[in-house]
GROMACS .gro file of C-alpha atoms in nm:
model
  343
    1CYS     CA    1   7.926  -2.139   7.929
    2ARG     CA    2   7.939  -2.434   8.144
    3SER     CA    3   8.195  -2.610   8.411
    4ILE     CA    4   8.251  -3.025   8.338
    5ALA     CA    5   8.311  -3.165   8.650
    6ALA     CA    6   8.541  -3.456   8.723
    7ALA     CA    7   8.355  -3.786   8.562
    8GLU     CA    8   8.229  -3.935   8.836
    9THR     CA    9   8.352  -4.269   8.904
   10SER     CA   10   8.699  -4.436   8.997
   11ASP     CA   11   8.660  -4.650   8.627
   12ALA     CA   12   9.000  -4.522   8.458
   13ALA     CA   13   9.116  -4.512   8.062
   14GLN     CA   14   9.401  -4.611   7.923
   15PHE     CA   15   9.620  -4.511   7.661
   16ALA     CA   16   9.916  -4.593   7.396
   17LEU     CA   17   9.909  -4.291   7.151
   18VAL     CA   18  10.111  -4.250   6.848
   19GLY     CA   19  10.184  -4.036   6.580
   20ASP     CA   20  10.197  -4.121   6.170
   21THR     CA   21  10.159  -4.527   6.059
   22SER     CA   22  10.247  -4.697   5.716
   23GLY     CA   23  10.350  -4.913   5.608
   24ALA     CA   24  10.479  -4.811   5.341
   25GLY     CA   25  10.850  -4.933   5.141
   26LEU     CA   26  10.931  -5.120   5.450
   27ARG     CA   27  11.231  -5.272   5.446
   28GLY     CA   28  11.381  -5.564   5.665
   29ARG     CA   29  11.151  -5.694   5.864
   30GLN     CA   30  10.860  -5.684   5.656
   31ALA     CA   31  10.615  -5.944   5.644
   32ALA     CA   32  10.215  -5.962   5.522
   33GLY     CA   33  10.063  -6.104   5.875
   34VAL     CA   34  10.353  -6.275   6.116
   35GLU     CA   35  10.554  -5.968   6.253
   36THR     CA   36  10.486  -5.841   6.598
   37LEU     CA   37  10.551  -5.488   6.702
   38ALA     CA   38  10.812  -5.676   6.950
   39GLN     CA   39  11.083  -5.353   7.024
   40VAL     CA   40  10.761  -5.160   7.150
   41SER     CA   41  10.600  -5.413   7.299
   42GLU     CA   42  10.732  -5.449   7.662
   43LEU     CA   43  10.690  -5.015   7.664
   44LEU     CA   44  10.263  -5.135   7.607
   45ASP     CA   45  10.041  -5.231   7.938
   46PRO     CA   46   9.792  -5.526   7.795
   47GLY     CA   47   9.501  -5.283   7.987
   48GLU     CA   48   9.580  -4.994   7.684
   49THR     CA   49   9.345  -4.873   7.365
   50LEU     CA   50   9.609  -4.852   7.142
   51LEU     CA   51   9.542  -4.474   6.863
   52LEU     CA   52   9.736  -4.471   6.597
   53ASN     CA   53   9.743  -4.258   6.306
   54LEU     CA   54   9.767  -4.494   5.977
   55GLU     CA   55   9.893  -4.284   5.669
   56CYS     CA   56   9.857  -4.529   5.421
   57VAL     CA   57   9.641  -4.729   5.184
   58LEU     CA   58   9.595  -5.141   5.296
   59GLN     CA   59   9.529  -5.316   4.898
   60PRO     CA   60   9.533  -5.692   4.922
   61GLU     CA   61   9.881  -5.842   4.772
   62ASP     CA   62   9.732  -5.940   4.487
   63ALA     CA   63   9.665  -5.554   4.322
   64PRO     CA   64   9.778  -5.431   4.063
   65ALA     CA   65  10.013  -5.089   4.060
   66GLU     CA   66   9.806  -4.928   3.884
   67ARG     CA   67   9.467  -4.860   4.135
   68CYS     CA   68   9.690  -4.721   4.254
   69PRO     CA   69   9.939  -4.464   4.074
   70PRO     CA   70  10.224  -4.188   4.121
   71ARG     CA   71  10.065  -3.857   4.204
   72PRO     CA   72  10.339  -3.534   4.131
   73GLY     CA   73  10.540  -3.452   4.376
   74SER     CA   74  10.440  -3.678   4.610
   75SER     CA   75  10.508  -4.023   4.710
   76THR     CA   76  10.228  -4.297   4.719
   77PHE     CA   77  10.178  -4.459   5.075
   78ARG     CA   78  10.002  -4.847   5.009
   79ALA     CA   79  10.099  -5.147   5.194
   80PRO     CA   80   9.920  -5.493   5.172
   81VAL     CA   81   9.652  -5.531   5.428
   82GLY     CA   82   9.899  -5.779   5.636
   83PHE     CA   83  10.042  -5.483   5.779
   84ALA     CA   84   9.705  -5.482   6.015
   85ASP     CA   85   9.808  -5.753   6.169
   86LEU     CA   86  10.048  -5.589   6.325
   87LEU     CA   87   9.855  -5.281   6.458
   88ARG     CA   88   9.718  -5.491   6.826
   89PRO     CA   89  10.010  -5.562   7.040
   90THR     CA   90   9.695  -5.485   7.358
   91GLY     CA   91   9.501  -5.636   7.126
   92SER     CA   92   9.213  -5.337   7.164
   93THR     CA   93   9.351  -5.050   6.842
   94ILE     CA   94   9.158  -4.766   6.674
   95ALA     CA   95   9.249  -4.642   6.368
   96THR     CA   96   9.239  -4.221   6.309
   97LEU     CA   97   9.261  -4.231   5.867
   98ALA     CA   98   9.229  -3.818   5.794
   99ASN     CA   99   9.576  -3.764   5.640
  100ASN     CA  100   9.684  -3.700   5.333
  101HIS     CA  101   9.761  -4.106   5.182
  102MET     CA  102   9.449  -4.223   5.228
  103LEU     CA  103   9.311  -4.200   4.898
  104ASP     CA  104   9.587  -4.274   4.748
  105CYS     CA  105   9.460  -4.593   4.566
  106GLY     CA  106   9.093  -4.359   4.514
  107GLY     CA  107   8.789  -4.349   4.685
  108GLU     CA  108   8.766  -4.752   4.677
  109GLY     CA  109   9.101  -4.823   4.879
  110VAL     CA  110   8.976  -4.550   5.137
  111LEU     CA  111   8.694  -4.809   5.140
  112GLU     CA  112   8.859  -5.128   5.150
  113THR     CA  113   9.151  -5.000   5.406
  114VAL     CA  114   8.868  -4.923   5.685
  115ASP     CA  115   8.697  -5.334   5.525
  116ALA     CA  116   9.027  -5.417   5.723
  117LEU     CA  117   9.134  -5.288   5.942
  118ALA     CA  118   8.752  -5.399   6.029
  119ASP     CA  119   8.789  -5.698   5.984
  120ARG     CA  120   9.070  -5.712   6.238
  121SER     CA  121   8.885  -5.554   6.523
  122ILE     CA  122   9.031  -5.218   6.498
  123ALA     CA  123   8.834  -4.943   6.484
  124THR     CA  124   8.815  -4.613   6.265
  125VAL     CA  125   8.802  -4.217   6.217
  126GLY     CA  126   8.822  -4.009   6.055
  127ALA     CA  127   8.692  -4.130   5.676
  128GLY     CA  128   8.480  -4.221   5.528
  129ALA     CA  129   8.180  -4.349   5.184
  130SER     CA  130   8.099  -3.960   5.231
  131LEU     CA  131   8.170  -3.630   5.399
  132ASP     CA  132   7.903  -3.751   5.737
  133GLY     CA  133   8.065  -4.074   5.766
  134ALA     CA  134   8.396  -3.968   5.711
  135CYS     CA  135   8.300  -3.674   5.971
  136ALA     CA  136   8.103  -3.855   6.230
  137PRO     CA  137   8.275  -3.954   6.514
  138LEU     CA  138   8.358  -4.220   6.711
  139GLU     CA  139   8.206  -4.301   7.063
  140LEU     CA  140   8.279  -4.683   7.279
  141SER     CA  141   8.319  -4.649   7.685
  142ILE     CA  142   8.683  -4.750   7.764
  143GLY     CA  143   8.778  -4.910   8.140
  144GLY     CA  144   8.422  -4.716   8.250
  145LEU     CA  145   8.475  -4.394   8.125
  146GLU     CA  146   8.237  -4.258   7.766
  147VAL     CA  147   8.474  -4.147   7.557
  148GLY     CA  148   8.440  -3.946   7.214
  149ILE     CA  149   8.731  -3.884   6.920
  150VAL     CA  150   8.809  -3.744   6.605
  151ALA     CA  151   9.079  -3.742   6.375
  152TYR     CA  152   9.053  -3.449   6.097
  153LEU     CA  153   9.332  -3.333   5.796
  154VAL     CA  154   9.448  -3.016   5.875
  155MET     CA  155   9.524  -2.893   5.493
  156GLY     CA  156   9.448  -2.586   5.254
  157PRO     CA  157   9.491  -2.621   4.977
  158ASN     CA  158   9.292  -2.987   5.058
  159PRO     CA  159   9.172  -3.210   4.776
  160TYR     CA  160   9.132  -3.517   4.992
  161THR     CA  161   8.811  -3.495   5.230
  162ALA     CA  162   8.526  -3.749   5.141
  163GLY     CA  163   8.240  -3.650   4.897
  164ARG     CA  164   7.838  -3.580   4.984
  165ASP     CA  165   7.849  -3.887   4.789
  166THR     CA  166   8.167  -3.928   4.783
  167PRO     CA  167   8.452  -4.105   4.975
  168GLY     CA  168   8.768  -3.950   5.113
  169VAL     CA  169   8.909  -3.813   5.456
  170ALA     CA  170   8.718  -3.572   5.766
  171SER     CA  171   8.912  -3.213   5.694
  172TRP     CA  172   8.975  -2.880   5.944
  173GLU     CA  173   8.711  -2.749   5.699
  174LYS     CA  174   8.415  -2.892   5.627
  175CYS     CA  175   8.324  -3.065   5.963
  176SER     CA  176   8.318  -2.879   6.193
  177PRO     CA  177   8.482  -2.944   6.482
  178LEU     CA  178   8.462  -2.715   6.706
  179GLU     CA  179   8.105  -2.743   6.740
  180THR     CA  180   8.120  -3.149   6.671
  181LEU     CA  181   8.426  -3.148   6.985
  182GLY     CA  182   8.173  -2.886   7.240
  183ARG     CA  183   7.849  -3.115   7.167
  184LEU     CA  184   8.078  -3.457   7.266
  185ALA     CA  185   8.213  -3.267   7.554
  186GLU     CA  186   7.910  -3.168   7.665
  187ARG     CA  187   7.796  -3.620   7.677
  188LYS     CA  188   8.153  -3.763   7.743
  189ASP     CA  189   8.425  -3.746   8.028
  190LEU     CA  190   8.698  -3.786   7.736
  191VAL     CA  191   8.750  -3.642   7.402
  192ILE     CA  192   9.011  -3.672   7.136
  193ALA     CA  193   9.151  -3.498   6.836
  194SER     CA  194   9.316  -3.624   6.647
  195LEU     CA  195   9.510  -3.346   6.396
  196HIS     CA  196   9.684  -3.442   6.168
  197PHE     CA  197   9.889  -3.137   5.998
  198HIS     CA  198   9.984  -3.069   5.607
  199LEU     CA  199   9.962  -2.642   5.689
  200ARG     CA  200  10.368  -2.574   5.611
  201ARG     CA  201  10.646  -2.819   5.447
  202GLY     CA  202  10.662  -3.084   5.727
  203TRP     CA  203  11.042  -3.270   5.875
  204THR     CA  204  11.050  -2.922   6.054
  205ARG     CA  205  11.216  -2.936   6.467
  206GLU     CA  206  10.975  -2.613   6.553
  207ALA     CA  207  10.585  -2.663   6.554
  208PRO     CA  208  10.445  -2.369   6.335
  209GLU     CA  209  10.229  -2.142   6.481
  210ASP     CA  210   9.934  -2.176   6.270
  211ASN     CA  211   9.956  -2.592   6.385
  212ARG     CA  212   9.974  -2.445   6.755
  213ARG     CA  213   9.683  -2.192   6.736
  214ILE     CA  214   9.490  -2.457   6.560
  215VAL     CA  215   9.577  -2.731   6.889
  216GLU     CA  216   9.474  -2.508   7.065
  217SER     CA  217   9.117  -2.401   6.936
  218ALA     CA  218   9.019  -2.722   6.918
  219LEU     CA  219   9.153  -2.749   7.308
  220ASP     CA  220   8.874  -2.463   7.370
  221ALA     CA  221   8.636  -2.623   7.185
  222GLY     CA  222   8.615  -2.853   7.425
  223ALA     CA  223   8.894  -3.140   7.360
  224ASP     CA  224   8.998  -3.318   7.720
  225VAL     CA  225   9.312  -3.401   7.464
  226VAL     CA  226   9.476  -3.324   7.108
  227VAL     CA  227   9.741  -3.530   6.961
  228GLY     CA  228   9.890  -3.451   6.664
  229HIS     CA  229  10.131  -3.532   6.375
  230GLY     CA  230  10.145  -3.485   6.053
  231PRO     CA  231  10.485  -3.274   6.051
  232HIS     CA  232  10.730  -3.654   6.090
  233VAL     CA  233  10.903  -3.504   6.378
  234ALA     CA  234  10.823  -3.480   6.741
  235HIS     CA  235  10.733  -3.158   6.871
  236ALA     CA  236  10.643  -2.948   7.170
  237VAL     CA  237  10.352  -3.001   7.491
  238LEU     CA  238  10.133  -2.695   7.583
  239THR     CA  239   9.820  -2.765   7.784
  240ARG     CA  240   9.566  -2.502   7.790
  241ASN     CA  241   9.189  -2.521   7.995
  242GLY     CA  242   9.193  -2.788   8.161
  243GLY     CA  243   9.348  -3.035   7.873
  244ILE     CA  244   9.702  -3.200   7.691
  245GLY     CA  245   9.805  -3.093   7.303
  246LEU     CA  246  10.051  -3.277   7.170
  247LEU     CA  247  10.162  -3.144   6.896
  248SER     CA  248  10.363  -3.355   6.742
  249LEU     CA  249  10.427  -3.699   6.827
  250GLY     CA  250  10.604  -3.778   6.537
  251ASN     CA  251  10.624  -4.143   6.313
  252PHE     CA  252  10.532  -4.457   6.461
  253ILE     CA  253  10.654  -4.676   6.209
  254LEU     CA  254  10.740  -4.521   5.871
  255GLY     CA  255  10.933  -4.714   5.541
  256THR     CA  256  10.894  -4.449   5.322
  257GLY     CA  257  11.200  -4.574   5.149
  258TYR     CA  258  11.408  -4.343   5.147
  259ASN     CA  259  11.587  -4.174   5.379
  260MET     CA  260  11.445  -3.914   5.683
  261PRO     CA  261  11.609  -3.642   5.863
  262PRO     CA  262  11.787  -3.802   6.177
  263GLU     CA  263  11.539  -3.550   6.368
  264ALA     CA  264  11.268  -3.784   6.209
  265GLN     CA  265  11.396  -4.138   6.338
  266GLN     CA  266  11.291  -3.974   6.683
  267SER     CA  267  10.916  -3.949   6.807
  268LEU     CA  268  10.714  -4.052   7.174
  269LEU     CA  269  10.520  -4.303   7.302
  270ALA     CA  270  10.244  -4.080   7.513
  271LYS     CA  271  10.046  -4.329   7.720
  272LEU     CA  272   9.773  -4.163   7.870
  273ARG     CA  273   9.565  -4.243   8.240
  274VAL     CA  274   9.223  -4.054   8.287
  275GLN     CA  275   9.098  -4.130   8.567
  276GLU     CA  276   8.789  -3.934   8.806
  277GLY     CA  277   8.856  -3.571   8.681
  278ARG     CA  278   9.268  -3.600   8.611
  279LEU     CA  279   9.464  -3.678   8.271
  280GLU     CA  280   9.875  -3.829   8.356
  281LEU     CA  281  10.050  -3.827   8.075
  282GLU     CA  282  10.421  -4.044   8.052
  283MET     CA  283  10.644  -3.969   7.705
  284VAL     CA  284  10.812  -4.228   7.635
  285PRO     CA  285  11.194  -4.214   7.415
  286LEU     CA  286  11.168  -4.450   7.083
  287MET     CA  287  11.445  -4.385   6.785
  288LEU     CA  288  11.270  -4.539   6.428
  289ASP     CA  289  11.566  -4.796   6.276
  290ASP     CA  290  11.654  -4.735   5.937
  291ASP     CA  291  11.414  -4.966   5.793
  292GLY     CA  292  11.171  -4.712   5.959
  293TRP     CA  293  11.030  -4.989   6.249
  294PRO     CA  294  11.062  -4.896   6.644
  295ARG     CA  295  11.244  -4.953   6.960
  296ALA     CA  296  11.300  -4.789   7.300
  297ALA     CA  297  11.564  -4.515   7.268
  298SER     CA  298  11.869  -4.570   7.395
  299ARG     CA  299  11.990  -4.364   7.737
  300ASP     CA  300  12.189  -4.128   7.465
  301GLU     CA  301  11.941  -4.111   7.278
  302ALA     CA  302  11.614  -4.079   7.471
  303GLY     CA  303  11.844  -3.773   7.696
  304GLU     CA  304  11.856  -3.582   7.322
  305ILE     CA  305  11.487  -3.612   7.255
  306LEU     CA  306  11.372  -3.490   7.644
  307ARG     CA  307  11.558  -3.233   7.584
  308HIS     CA  308  11.422  -3.083   7.198
  309VAL     CA  309  11.040  -3.150   7.417
  310GLU     CA  310  11.087  -2.998   7.724
  311ARG     CA  311  11.262  -2.665   7.581
  312THR     CA  312  11.044  -2.582   7.367
  313SER     CA  313  10.719  -2.753   7.599
  314LEU     CA  314  10.872  -2.430   7.829
  315GLU     CA  315  10.874  -2.218   7.558
  316LEU     CA  316  10.463  -2.309   7.575
  317GLY     CA  317  10.406  -2.267   7.942
  318THR     CA  318  10.419  -2.630   8.000
  319ARG     CA  319  10.663  -2.765   8.240
  320LEU     CA  320  10.715  -3.071   8.200
  321GLU     CA  321  10.899  -3.310   8.477
  322VAL     CA  322  11.199  -3.562   8.286
  323THR     CA  323  11.311  -3.856   8.481
  324ASN     CA  324  11.488  -4.205   8.411
  325GLY     CA  325  11.493  -4.112   8.054
  326ARG     CA  326  11.017  -4.031   8.011
  327ALA     CA  327  10.895  -3.723   8.027
  328SER     CA  328  10.523  -3.658   8.207
  329LEU     CA  329  10.297  -3.404   8.303
  330ARG     CA  330   9.982  -3.441   8.552
  331VAL     CA  331   9.666  -3.169   8.458
  332ASP     CA  332   9.340  -3.199   8.704
  333LYS     CA  333   8.982  -3.168   8.436
  334VAL     CA  334   8.809  -3.075   8.718
  335GLY     CA  335   8.621  -2.747   8.716
  336ARG     CA  336   8.741  -2.706   8.267
  337VAL     CA  337   8.538  -2.426   8.071
  338THR     CA  338   8.392  -2.600   7.724
  339PRO     CA  339   8.179  -2.326   7.521
  340SER     CA  340   7.783  -2.419   7.549
  341SER     CA  341   7.659  -2.559   7.259
  342GLY     CA  342   7.282  -2.433   7.299
  343PRO     CA  343   7.157  -2.164   7.589
   0.00000   0.00000   0.00000
């Protein structure tokens, strides 16, 4: 093992972390490319990088419906390519694609989605034309820090994983995630793992133990921050080995075309600031309206969301500071220990 010291820099990276984001089935203010996220834009800072899980396939407006045939027991999440125009409220966005809806329009849909996002200067990670491409980390500089980001679908059995020469997503089972996180931790100032959980029934108020154990293993392997989603409900926060695990942020934009349980309309925007070996997290409660669009939670709504997250986090040993309708947490990375990938 070796000790990972704080990056010797005064620079800072700022992120706005959100959960499941889908343009499928949106009602009301649906527009192909002109509507902005005005309801939450005042909560975002211009210097933040928005990190979201895009849980839908982007298709041309005139694409025939038969390109995305329905699957038994599952919804088809397909949205017009113009939906991507809504996803750059701060000017800098990263979309993770490792989820169970990225193949709703087949392998061609995966490639079209990646291309549509690239055309709008939205970086992607977690899906690609082959297994190697899907598993590959996204490595970039943000705020003067060297950052590595990975995204995996955690599901078993998993029919959506990319093949050696076929498009698909990155999976926890096939991408050697712990080894990848360890290598990134040795080279990067910040490592983020985005995990889409599909191990148990969704819409649950409490995080399944399997999900928690995988988040802990990712933090032990070298991730500084784990961003969970998939259950479609906001879950607890845990800290471990100098890192932060967000078990589930819930939904950011989700118009499924069917009624969701009330708790699925409650979600979190996690504002992360990384500077000089510190992780500073502020969680802002959001509410989805009946059309699937987010807005800032009212005082009473925020109180209900935060009481649940505060209680469930404390049960995992993490104490959040809740004031003025927000929850905050600070973790020092200095001296954290990660496994060494070599002798």
